[in-house]
Coordinates of C-alpha atoms and ligand atoms in Angstrom, one line a residue:
M1 CA 9.1 -2.4 -11.0
R2 CA 7.0 0.6 -12.1
I3 CA 3.8 2.0 -10.8
D4 CA 1.4 4.3 -12.1
I5 CA -0.9 5.9 -10.2
I6 CA -4.4 7.5 -12.0
T7 CA -5.7 10.1 -9.8
V8 CA -7.5 12.9 -9.8
L9 CA -5.7 14.4 -6.4
P10 CA -2.2 14.2 -7.2
E11 CA -0.8 16.3 -5.2
L12 CA -2.2 14.0 -1.9
L13 CA 0.0 11.6 -3.1
R14 CA 3.4 13.1 -3.6
S15 CA 4.9 13.7 -0.2
P16 CA 4.7 9.6 0.9
F17 CA 7.4 9.2 -1.8
E18 CA 9.0 12.1 -1.5
A19 CA 10.5 10.8 2.2
S20 CA 12.4 8.4 3.6
I21 CA 12.4 4.7 2.6
L22 CA 10.0 5.2 -0.7
K23 CA 12.4 8.1 -1.7
R24 CA 15.5 6.2 -1.2
A25 CA 13.8 3.4 -3.1
I26 CA 13.2 5.5 -6.3
E27 CA 16.7 7.4 -6.2
K28 CA 18.4 3.7 -6.1
G29 CA 16.5 3.1 -9.2
L30 CA 14.6 0.3 -7.5
V31 CA 11.5 1.3 -8.3
E32 CA 9.2 4.3 -10.3
V33 CA 6.4 5.9 -9.3
H34 CA 4.6 7.9 -11.9
L35 CA 1.3 10.1 -10.8
H36 CA -1.4 10.5 -13.3
N37 CA -3.7 13.8 -13.1
L38 CA -6.8 12.7 -14.3
R39 CA -8.1 15.9 -15.0
D40 CA -4.9 16.0 -18.0
Y41 CA -7.0 13.3 -19.8
S42 CA -10.6 15.3 -19.2
L43 CA -12.1 15.5 -23.1
G44 CA -14.1 18.6 -23.0
N45 CA -13.6 22.3 -22.5
Y46 CA -14.1 22.2 -18.4
N47 CA -11.5 19.9 -17.5
Q48 CA -14.6 17.8 -16.7
V49 CA -13.8 13.9 -15.1
D50 CA -17.3 13.3 -13.2
D51 CA -20.8 13.5 -13.7
Y52 CA -24.0 12.8 -12.1
Q53 CA -25.3 8.7 -12.0
F54 CA -27.6 7.8 -14.1
G55 CA -31.1 7.2 -12.1
G56 CA -30.4 9.6 -9.3
G57 CA -28.4 10.3 -6.4
A58 CA -26.1 11.7 -4.5
G59 CA -22.4 11.8 -5.4
M60 CA -20.5 12.2 -8.8
V61 CA -19.2 9.2 -10.7
L62 CA -15.8 9.4 -12.5
M63 CA -16.4 8.9 -16.2
I64 CA -15.2 6.1 -18.5
E65 CA -13.3 8.4 -21.3
P66 CA -10.7 10.0 -19.4
I67 CA -9.9 7.0 -17.4
D68 CA -9.8 4.9 -21.0
K69 CA -7.8 7.4 -22.2
C70 CA -5.5 8.0 -19.6
I71 CA -5.0 3.5 -19.3
T72 CA -4.6 3.6 -23.2
D73 CA -2.0 5.7 -23.5
L74 CA 0.1 4.0 -21.0
Q75 CA -0.8 0.7 -22.3
V76 CA 1.0 1.8 -26.0
E77 CA 3.9 2.5 -24.0
R78 CA 4.4 -1.4 -22.2
D79 CA 2.3 -4.1 -21.1
Y80 CA 0.8 -4.0 -17.5
D81 CA 0.7 -7.2 -15.0
E82 CA -2.4 -5.5 -12.9
I83 CA -4.5 -2.9 -13.2
I84 CA -5.8 -2.1 -9.6
Y85 CA -8.7 -0.3 -8.6
M86 CA -8.6 0.8 -4.9
T87 CA -12.5 1.1 -3.4
P88 CA -13.9 0.4 0.0
D89 CA -15.4 -3.0 -1.3
G90 CA -12.8 -4.6 -2.9
Q91 CA -10.6 -7.6 -1.5
T92 CA -9.0 -6.0 2.3
L93 CA -5.2 -5.6 1.9
N94 CA -3.0 -7.8 3.5
Q95 CA 0.7 -8.9 3.8
G96 CA 0.1 -12.0 1.3
M97 CA -0.8 -10.0 -1.6
A98 CA 1.9 -7.2 -1.4
N99 CA 4.3 -9.9 -1.4
Q100 CA 2.7 -11.3 -4.5
L101 CA 2.3 -7.7 -5.9
S102 CA 6.2 -7.1 -5.0
L103 CA 6.8 -9.8 -7.6
K104 CA 4.9 -7.8 -10.8
G105 CA 6.7 -5.5 -13.3
N106 CA 4.4 -2.8 -14.1
I107 CA 1.3 -2.0 -12.2
I108 CA -1.6 0.7 -12.7
I109 CA -3.4 1.9 -9.7
L110 CA -6.3 3.8 -9.8
C111 CA -7.7 5.7 -7.3
G112 CA -11.5 6.3 -6.7
H113 CA -13.2 9.3 -5.6
Y114 CA -16.4 10.4 -5.1
K115 CA -19.2 7.6 -5.6
G116 CA -16.5 5.7 -7.4
V117 CA -16.0 5.0 -11.2
D118 CA -18.4 3.9 -13.8
Q119 CA -18.8 0.4 -13.6
R120 CA -17.8 -0.5 -17.0
V121 CA -14.3 1.1 -16.2
R122 CA -14.2 -2.0 -13.5
D123 CA -15.4 -4.5 -16.3
K124 CA -13.0 -3.2 -19.0
F125 CA -10.1 -2.2 -17.3
I126 CA -9.4 -3.4 -13.7
T127 CA -8.3 -6.8 -12.8
K128 CA -8.0 -6.5 -9.2
E129 CA -10.1 -4.3 -6.9
I130 CA -8.3 -3.6 -3.3
S131 CA -9.6 -2.0 0.0
I132 CA -7.4 -1.0 2.8
G133 CA -9.9 -1.9 5.2
D134 CA -13.4 -1.9 6.4
Y135 CA -14.2 2.2 6.8
V136 CA -15.0 4.6 4.5
L137 CA -11.5 6.5 3.1
S138 CA -12.7 10.5 1.0
G139 CA -10.8 9.0 -1.7
G140 CA -8.2 6.0 -2.8
E141 CA -5.6 8.3 -2.8
L142 CA -4.3 7.4 0.8
A143 CA -4.7 4.0 0.0
A144 CA -2.9 3.7 -2.7
A145 CA -0.1 5.3 -0.9
V146 CA -0.7 2.3 1.6
L147 CA -0.4 0.0 -1.1
S148 CA 2.6 1.2 -3.1
D149 CA 4.3 1.7 0.7
A150 CA 3.8 -2.3 1.3
I151 CA 4.9 -3.1 -1.9
I152 CA 7.9 -1.0 -2.5
R153 CA 9.1 -2.1 1.0
L154 CA 9.4 -5.7 -0.3
L155 CA 11.6 -4.9 -3.5
P156 CA 14.7 -6.4 -3.3
G157 CA 17.4 -3.6 -2.2
V158 CA 15.3 -1.6 -0.4
L159 CA 15.3 -2.6 3.4
N160 CA 18.6 -2.8 4.6
D161 CA 19.6 -5.6 7.3
E162 CA 18.1 -2.9 10.4
T163 CA 14.8 -3.3 8.4
S164 CA 14.7 -5.9 7.0
A165 CA 11.2 -7.3 5.7
L166 CA 11.8 -11.1 7.4
T167 CA 11.4 -10.3 10.9
D168 CA 7.9 -8.1 10.2
T169 CA 5.0 -8.8 12.1
F170 CA 2.6 -10.7 9.9
Q171 CA 5.7 -12.1 7.9
D172 CA 4.7 -15.5 9.4
N173 CA 1.5 -15.1 10.3
L174 CA 2.7 -13.8 13.9
L175 CA 3.2 -10.2 15.2
A176 CA 6.5 -9.1 16.1
P177 CA 8.0 -9.5 19.5
P178 CA 9.0 -6.0 21.9
V179 CA 11.8 -4.3 21.3
Y180 CA 14.0 -2.2 23.7
T181 CA 16.7 0.2 23.0
R182 CA 19.0 2.2 25.7
P183 CA 18.8 2.9 28.6
R184 CA 18.7 -0.6 30.2
D185 CA 16.8 1.0 33.0
Y186 CA 14.4 4.3 32.5
K187 CA 13.4 5.2 36.1
G188 CA 13.1 1.5 37.1
M189 CA 11.8 0.1 34.7
E190 CA 14.0 -2.5 33.0
V191 CA 14.8 -4.0 29.8
P192 CA 14.2 -7.8 29.7
E193 CA 17.6 -9.7 31.0
V194 CA 17.5 -12.3 28.8
L195 CA 18.3 -9.8 25.7
L196 CA 21.2 -8.5 27.9
S197 CA 22.8 -12.0 28.3
G198 CA 24.2 -11.8 25.0
N199 CA 23.2 -15.6 24.3
F200 CA 21.7 -15.4 20.8
P201 CA 19.8 -18.9 20.7
E202 CA 18.0 -18.0 24.0
I203 CA 16.9 -14.5 23.0
E204 CA 15.9 -16.0 19.3
K205 CA 13.9 -18.7 21.5
W206 CA 12.4 -15.6 24.0
R207 CA 11.2 -13.6 20.7
E208 CA 9.5 -16.3 19.5
E209 CA 7.6 -17.2 22.5
Q210 CA 6.6 -13.3 22.9
A211 CA 5.5 -13.6 19.2
I212 CA 3.2 -16.0 19.6
S213 CA 2.1 -15.2 23.2
R214 CA 1.6 -11.8 21.7
T215 CA -0.5 -13.2 18.5
K216 CA -2.4 -15.3 21.1
E217 CA -3.2 -12.6 23.1
R218 CA -4.3 -10.1 20.5
R219 CA -4.9 -11.4 17.4
P220 CA -6.1 -14.9 17.7
D221 CA -7.6 -15.0 14.4
L222 CA -3.9 -15.1 12.9
L223 CA -3.2 -18.5 14.7
E224 CA -6.3 -20.5 13.0
Ligands
6GU1 CL1 -9.5 1.8 -1.1 N1 -11.0 3.8 -0.7 C1 -12.1 4.3 0.1 N2 -12.9 5.5 -0.7 N3 -11.7 4.0 0.7 C2 -11.4 3.0 1.8 C3 -10.3 2.6 1.1 C4 -10.5 2.5 -0.3 N4 -10.1 1.2 1.7 C5 -10.6 1.5 2.9 N5 -11.5 2.1 2.9

């Protein structure tokens, strides 16, 4: 898989891909992530990528020209399955969407900023608009990092047995059960007996019950 991210703040997006699981996925060649600074595609002398909005009002708007130039350059090299715009008025990201996107070959992620992008960008180029929740971030970069992480960890070979996505919260619309590690007794707080029993069918049953009761209590909406 290949992810191309278009942003006015590439520096904000570097570190998530330079550590831990995402870094290893890139090193293993399981995914390529390319950051594109929108300013490199600006037309005028001032590296201008945003402008005042027609009709007046506070806040700058990302202009269509640099975005067109960047996307068109990328499309000359390869076909893209999705061109995603990160925006708080998009469809709210969930595990199902991450699962679907992890099956794609090449995707572009465009990060919004300021008041957003010229509507004509959305009309002409964008195939999916995604939000990561009902709150406002100062730009789409952190949201793009969240989306990329959710996708990349699902790619075959990225996770090992220990970090398997199969037992994730949400993967079967259930929250994950509680987990424990050593010591067995910490200042009188004990690990549930069943986990120490070695009886794996019993352990599986306990985990399933815990997952269901946790979901009922914390996220009854997931069970509807
Ligand atoms: Cl994708 N962008 C911004 N700016 N804020 C958000 C968001 C995206 N998702 C939730 N809040």
